[in-house]
CSV table of C-alpha atoms in Angstrom, one decimal:
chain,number,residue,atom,x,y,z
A,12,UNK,CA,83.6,139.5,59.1
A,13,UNK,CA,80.2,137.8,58.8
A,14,UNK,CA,76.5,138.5,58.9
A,15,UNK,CA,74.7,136.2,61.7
A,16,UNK,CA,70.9,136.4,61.5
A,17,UNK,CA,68.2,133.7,62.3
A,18,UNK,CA,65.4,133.0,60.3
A,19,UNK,CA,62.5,131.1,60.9
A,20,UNK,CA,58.4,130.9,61.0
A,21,UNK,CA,56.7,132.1,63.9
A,22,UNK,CA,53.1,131.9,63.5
A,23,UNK,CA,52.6,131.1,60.0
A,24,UNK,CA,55.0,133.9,58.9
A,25,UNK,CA,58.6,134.1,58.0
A,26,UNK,CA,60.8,136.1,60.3
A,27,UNK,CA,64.3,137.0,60.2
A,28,UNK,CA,66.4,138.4,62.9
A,29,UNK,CA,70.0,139.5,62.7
A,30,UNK,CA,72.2,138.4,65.5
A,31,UNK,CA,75.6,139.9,64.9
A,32,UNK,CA,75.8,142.5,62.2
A,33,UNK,CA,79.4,142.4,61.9
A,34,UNK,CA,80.7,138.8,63.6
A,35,UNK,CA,84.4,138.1,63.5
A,36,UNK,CA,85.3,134.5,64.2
A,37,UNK,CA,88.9,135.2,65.0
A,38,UNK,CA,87.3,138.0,68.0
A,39,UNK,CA,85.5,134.6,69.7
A,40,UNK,CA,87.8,131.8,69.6
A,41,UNK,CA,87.5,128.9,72.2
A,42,UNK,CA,90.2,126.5,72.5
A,43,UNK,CA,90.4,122.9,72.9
A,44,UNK,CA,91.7,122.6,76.9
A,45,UNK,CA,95.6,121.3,76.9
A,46,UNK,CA,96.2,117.5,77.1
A,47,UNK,CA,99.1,115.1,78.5
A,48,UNK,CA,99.6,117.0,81.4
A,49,UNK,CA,103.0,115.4,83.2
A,50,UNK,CA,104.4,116.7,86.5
A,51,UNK,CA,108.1,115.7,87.9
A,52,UNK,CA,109.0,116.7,91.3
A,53,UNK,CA,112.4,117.1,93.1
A,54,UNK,CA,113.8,118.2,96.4
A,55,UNK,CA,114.1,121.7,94.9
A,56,UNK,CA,111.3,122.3,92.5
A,57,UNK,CA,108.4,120.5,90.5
A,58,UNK,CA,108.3,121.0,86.8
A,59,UNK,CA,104.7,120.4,85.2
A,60,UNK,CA,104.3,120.4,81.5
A,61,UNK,CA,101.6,119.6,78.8
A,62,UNK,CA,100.8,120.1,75.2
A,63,UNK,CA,97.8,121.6,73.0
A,64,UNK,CA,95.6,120.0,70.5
A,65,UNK,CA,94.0,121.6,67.7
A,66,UNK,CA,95.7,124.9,67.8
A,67,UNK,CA,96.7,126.2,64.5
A,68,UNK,CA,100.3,127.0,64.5
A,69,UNK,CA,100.0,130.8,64.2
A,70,UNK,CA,98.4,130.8,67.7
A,71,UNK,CA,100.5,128.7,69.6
A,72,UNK,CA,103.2,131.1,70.0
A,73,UNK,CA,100.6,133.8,71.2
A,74,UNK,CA,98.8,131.2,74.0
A,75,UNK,CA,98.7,132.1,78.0
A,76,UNK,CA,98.3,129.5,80.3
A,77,UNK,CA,97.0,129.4,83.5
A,78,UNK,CA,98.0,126.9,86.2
A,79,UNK,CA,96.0,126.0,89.1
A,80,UNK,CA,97.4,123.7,92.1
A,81,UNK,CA,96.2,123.0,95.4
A,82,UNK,CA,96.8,119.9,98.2
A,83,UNK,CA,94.8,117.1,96.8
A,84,UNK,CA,92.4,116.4,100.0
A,85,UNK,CA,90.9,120.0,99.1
A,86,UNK,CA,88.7,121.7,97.0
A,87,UNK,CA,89.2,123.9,94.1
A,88,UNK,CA,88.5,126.9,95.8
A,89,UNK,CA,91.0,127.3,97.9
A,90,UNK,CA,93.4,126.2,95.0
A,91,UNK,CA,96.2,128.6,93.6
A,92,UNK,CA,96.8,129.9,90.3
A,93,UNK,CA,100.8,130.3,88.5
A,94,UNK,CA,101.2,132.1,85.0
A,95,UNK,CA,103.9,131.4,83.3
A,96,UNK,CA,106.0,133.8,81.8
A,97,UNK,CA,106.2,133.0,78.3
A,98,UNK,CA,104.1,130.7,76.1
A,99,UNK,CA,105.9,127.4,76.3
A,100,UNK,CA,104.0,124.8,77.6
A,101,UNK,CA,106.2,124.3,80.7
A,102,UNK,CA,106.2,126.0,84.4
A,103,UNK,CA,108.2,125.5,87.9
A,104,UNK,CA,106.6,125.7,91.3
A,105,UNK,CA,109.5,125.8,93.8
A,106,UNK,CA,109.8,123.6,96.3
A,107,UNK,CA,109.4,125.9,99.4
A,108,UNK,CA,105.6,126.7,98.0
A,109,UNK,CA,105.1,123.2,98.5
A,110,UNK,CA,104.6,120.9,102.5
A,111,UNK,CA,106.8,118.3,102.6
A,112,UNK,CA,104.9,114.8,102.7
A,113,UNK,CA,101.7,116.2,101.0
A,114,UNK,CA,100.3,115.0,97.8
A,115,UNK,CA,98.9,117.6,95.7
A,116,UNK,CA,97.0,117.9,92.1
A,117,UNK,CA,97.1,120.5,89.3
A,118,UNK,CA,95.4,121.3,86.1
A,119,UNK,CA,95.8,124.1,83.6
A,120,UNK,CA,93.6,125.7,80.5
A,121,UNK,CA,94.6,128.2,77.9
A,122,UNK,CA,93.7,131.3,75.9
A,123,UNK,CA,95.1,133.8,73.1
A,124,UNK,CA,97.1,136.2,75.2
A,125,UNK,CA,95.3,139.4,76.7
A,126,UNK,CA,98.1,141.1,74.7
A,127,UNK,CA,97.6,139.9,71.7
A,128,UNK,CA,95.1,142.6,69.3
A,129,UNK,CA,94.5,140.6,65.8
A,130,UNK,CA,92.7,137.6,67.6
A,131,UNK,CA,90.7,137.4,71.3
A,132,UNK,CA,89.3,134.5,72.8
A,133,UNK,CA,88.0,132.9,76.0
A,134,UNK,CA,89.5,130.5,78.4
A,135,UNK,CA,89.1,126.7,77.6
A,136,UNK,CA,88.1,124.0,80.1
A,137,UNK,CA,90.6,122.6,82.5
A,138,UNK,CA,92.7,119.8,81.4
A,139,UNK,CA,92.9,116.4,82.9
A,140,UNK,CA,94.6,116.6,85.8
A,141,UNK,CA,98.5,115.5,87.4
A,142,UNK,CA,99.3,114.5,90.9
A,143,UNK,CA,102.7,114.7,92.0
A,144,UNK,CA,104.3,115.2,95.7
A,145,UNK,CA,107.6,117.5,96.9
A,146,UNK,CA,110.9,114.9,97.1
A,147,UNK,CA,113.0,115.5,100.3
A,148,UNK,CA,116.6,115.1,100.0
A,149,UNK,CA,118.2,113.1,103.5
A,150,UNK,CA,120.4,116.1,104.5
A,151,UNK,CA,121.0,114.7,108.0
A,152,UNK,CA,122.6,111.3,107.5
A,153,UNK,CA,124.7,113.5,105.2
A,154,UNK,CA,125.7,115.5,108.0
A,155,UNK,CA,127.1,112.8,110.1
A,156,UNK,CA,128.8,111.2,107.5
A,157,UNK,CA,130.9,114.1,107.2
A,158,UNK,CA,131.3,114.7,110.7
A,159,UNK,CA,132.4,110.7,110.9
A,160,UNK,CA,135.2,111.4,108.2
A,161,UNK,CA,135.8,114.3,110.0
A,162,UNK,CA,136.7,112.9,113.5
A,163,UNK,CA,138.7,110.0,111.8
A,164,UNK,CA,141.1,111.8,109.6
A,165,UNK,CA,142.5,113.5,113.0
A,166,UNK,CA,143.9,110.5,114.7
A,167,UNK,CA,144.6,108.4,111.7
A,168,UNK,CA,146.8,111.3,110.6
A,169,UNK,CA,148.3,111.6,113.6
A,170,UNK,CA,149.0,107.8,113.7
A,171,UNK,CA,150.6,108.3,110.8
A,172,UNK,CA,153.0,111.0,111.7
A,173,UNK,CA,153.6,108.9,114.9
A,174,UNK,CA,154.3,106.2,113.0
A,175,UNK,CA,156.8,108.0,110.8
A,176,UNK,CA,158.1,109.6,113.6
A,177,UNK,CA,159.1,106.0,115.6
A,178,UNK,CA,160.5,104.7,112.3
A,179,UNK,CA,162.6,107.7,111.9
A,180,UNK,CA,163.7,107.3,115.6
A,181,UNK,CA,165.0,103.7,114.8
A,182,UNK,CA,167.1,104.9,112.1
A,183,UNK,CA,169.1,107.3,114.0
A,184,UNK,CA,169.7,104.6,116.7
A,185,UNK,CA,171.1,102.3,113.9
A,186,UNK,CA,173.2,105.2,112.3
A,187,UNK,CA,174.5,105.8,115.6
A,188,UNK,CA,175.3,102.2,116.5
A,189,UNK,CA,176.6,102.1,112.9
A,190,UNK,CA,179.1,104.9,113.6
A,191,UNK,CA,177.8,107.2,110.5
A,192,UNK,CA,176.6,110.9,109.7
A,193,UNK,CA,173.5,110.8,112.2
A,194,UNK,CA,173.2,115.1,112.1
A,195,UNK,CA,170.7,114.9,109.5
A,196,UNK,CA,168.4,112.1,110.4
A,197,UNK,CA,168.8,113.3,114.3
A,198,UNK,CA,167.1,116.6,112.8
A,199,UNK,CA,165.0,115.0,110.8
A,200,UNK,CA,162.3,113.8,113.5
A,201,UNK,CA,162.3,118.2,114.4
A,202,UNK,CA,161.4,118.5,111.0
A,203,UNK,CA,158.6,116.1,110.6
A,204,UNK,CA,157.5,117.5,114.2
A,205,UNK,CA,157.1,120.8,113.0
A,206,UNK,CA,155.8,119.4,109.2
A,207,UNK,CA,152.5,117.8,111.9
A,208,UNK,CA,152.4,121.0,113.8
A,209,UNK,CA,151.8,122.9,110.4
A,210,UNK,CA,149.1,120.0,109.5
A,211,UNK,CA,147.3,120.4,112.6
A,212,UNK,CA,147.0,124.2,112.2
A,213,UNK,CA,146.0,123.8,108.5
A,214,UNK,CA,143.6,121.5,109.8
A,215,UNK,CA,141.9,123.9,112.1
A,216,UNK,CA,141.9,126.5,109.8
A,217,UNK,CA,139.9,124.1,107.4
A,218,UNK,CA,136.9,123.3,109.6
C-alpha cells in the first residue's frame, strides 16, 4: 500500500493534506477498453470477438466482459447487454434474438471480475464498435426441390418397372415360339409385379 497526501502553499504557508492513508493501486485498476472487435453472422448465430491491450497476463484470465447490442437506427438506451460466461474474449447471440433484415451494432468493455478478491477495478470505456446483420438461409426453394425429386422418382420408377415388365413379356413370346422351358420366365413378370408392389409400399412408408 501507499501514502497519498498533497502538499502545497496556500497563502504564504505550506500545507499538507493526506488523501488516502492506506491506497492500494491493485484495489483501483482501470483498464484500457478491448480493441479489434470482429463480428461474423450466420443463419443460426452471430459470434463477436475482440482482444485486450495493455493487460498484464495475470489479469487476463480473471477479466468479465460486458456486451452491449442494439438495432443500429437506435440509441444506446434501449440497447441490450450479454455476459459471457467465462473470460475468453469471444460470445454468441443466437440468431432468434436477432430480426431478420435488420442491421445492428455492438460494443463491449471490461473489468477484473466481481469475484475476484486480490485485485478490484472499474469498468473501462466501450470499445470501438462492429456492425453485422442475421444471414437467412433459403429454406423454401429447398423445399420444392425436394418435393420436385419427390414427384419424379414415382413415375420414372414405375417406367422402369414397365419397361422391365414389356421386355420380360417379349421373352416369353420368343421362348414360346422357340418351343423352350417358358414356366420360369412366364412367372417371372408375377414376380417383378409383386417386386413393384413391395417398392410402392416401401415408398409410402418413406414419405
Amino acid at each position: 500500500g501507499y501514502r497519498v497526501s498533497l502538499q502545497g502553499n496556500f497563502f504564504g504557508r505550506n500545507h499538507k493534506y493526506v488523501t488516502f492513508p492506506v491506497y492500494n493501486p491493485r484495489k483501483h485498476i482501470k483498464l484500457d477498453p478491448p480493441l479489434n472487435l470482429q463480428s461474423n453472422a450466420t443463419a443460426s448465430k452471430c459470434q463477436i470477438w475482440w482482444s485486450v491491450w495493455n493487460v498484464p497476463w495475470y489479469l487476463t484470465e480473471i477479466l468479465q466482459y460486458e456486451l452491449q447490442y442494439k438495432e443500429y437506427s437506435m440509441s444506446w438506451k434501449v440497447a441490450l447487454n450479454k455476459t459471457p460466461s467465462s473470460s475468453l474474449p469471444l460470445i454468441e447471440i443466437e440468431a432468434t434474438e436477432l430480426r431478420s433484415g435488420i442491421a445492428y451494432i455492438a460494443r463491449v468493455r471490461c473489468k477484473v471480475s466481481e469475484n475476484e478478491n486480490s485485485y478490484h477495478s472499474q469498468w473501462s470505456e466501450w470499445s470501438q464498435t462492429t456492425v453485422f446483420q442475421r444471414a437467412d438461409s433459403p429454406k423454401l426453394p429447398e423445399k420444392i426441390l425436394n418435393t420436385t425429386m419427390q414427384l419424379l422418382f414415382i413415375p420414372l420408377s414405375f417406367g422402369t418397372l414397365f419397361y422391365l415388365f414389356w421386355n420380360c413379356k417379349l421373352s416369353s413370346s420368343c421362348s414360346l415360339t422357340l418351343g423352350q422351358k417358358v414356366s420360369p420366365v412366364l412367372t417371372f413378370p408375377r414376380q417383378l409385379l409383386s417386386f413393384s408392389r413391395s417398392i410402392v409400399c416401401t415408398m409410402g412408408i418413406s414419405r
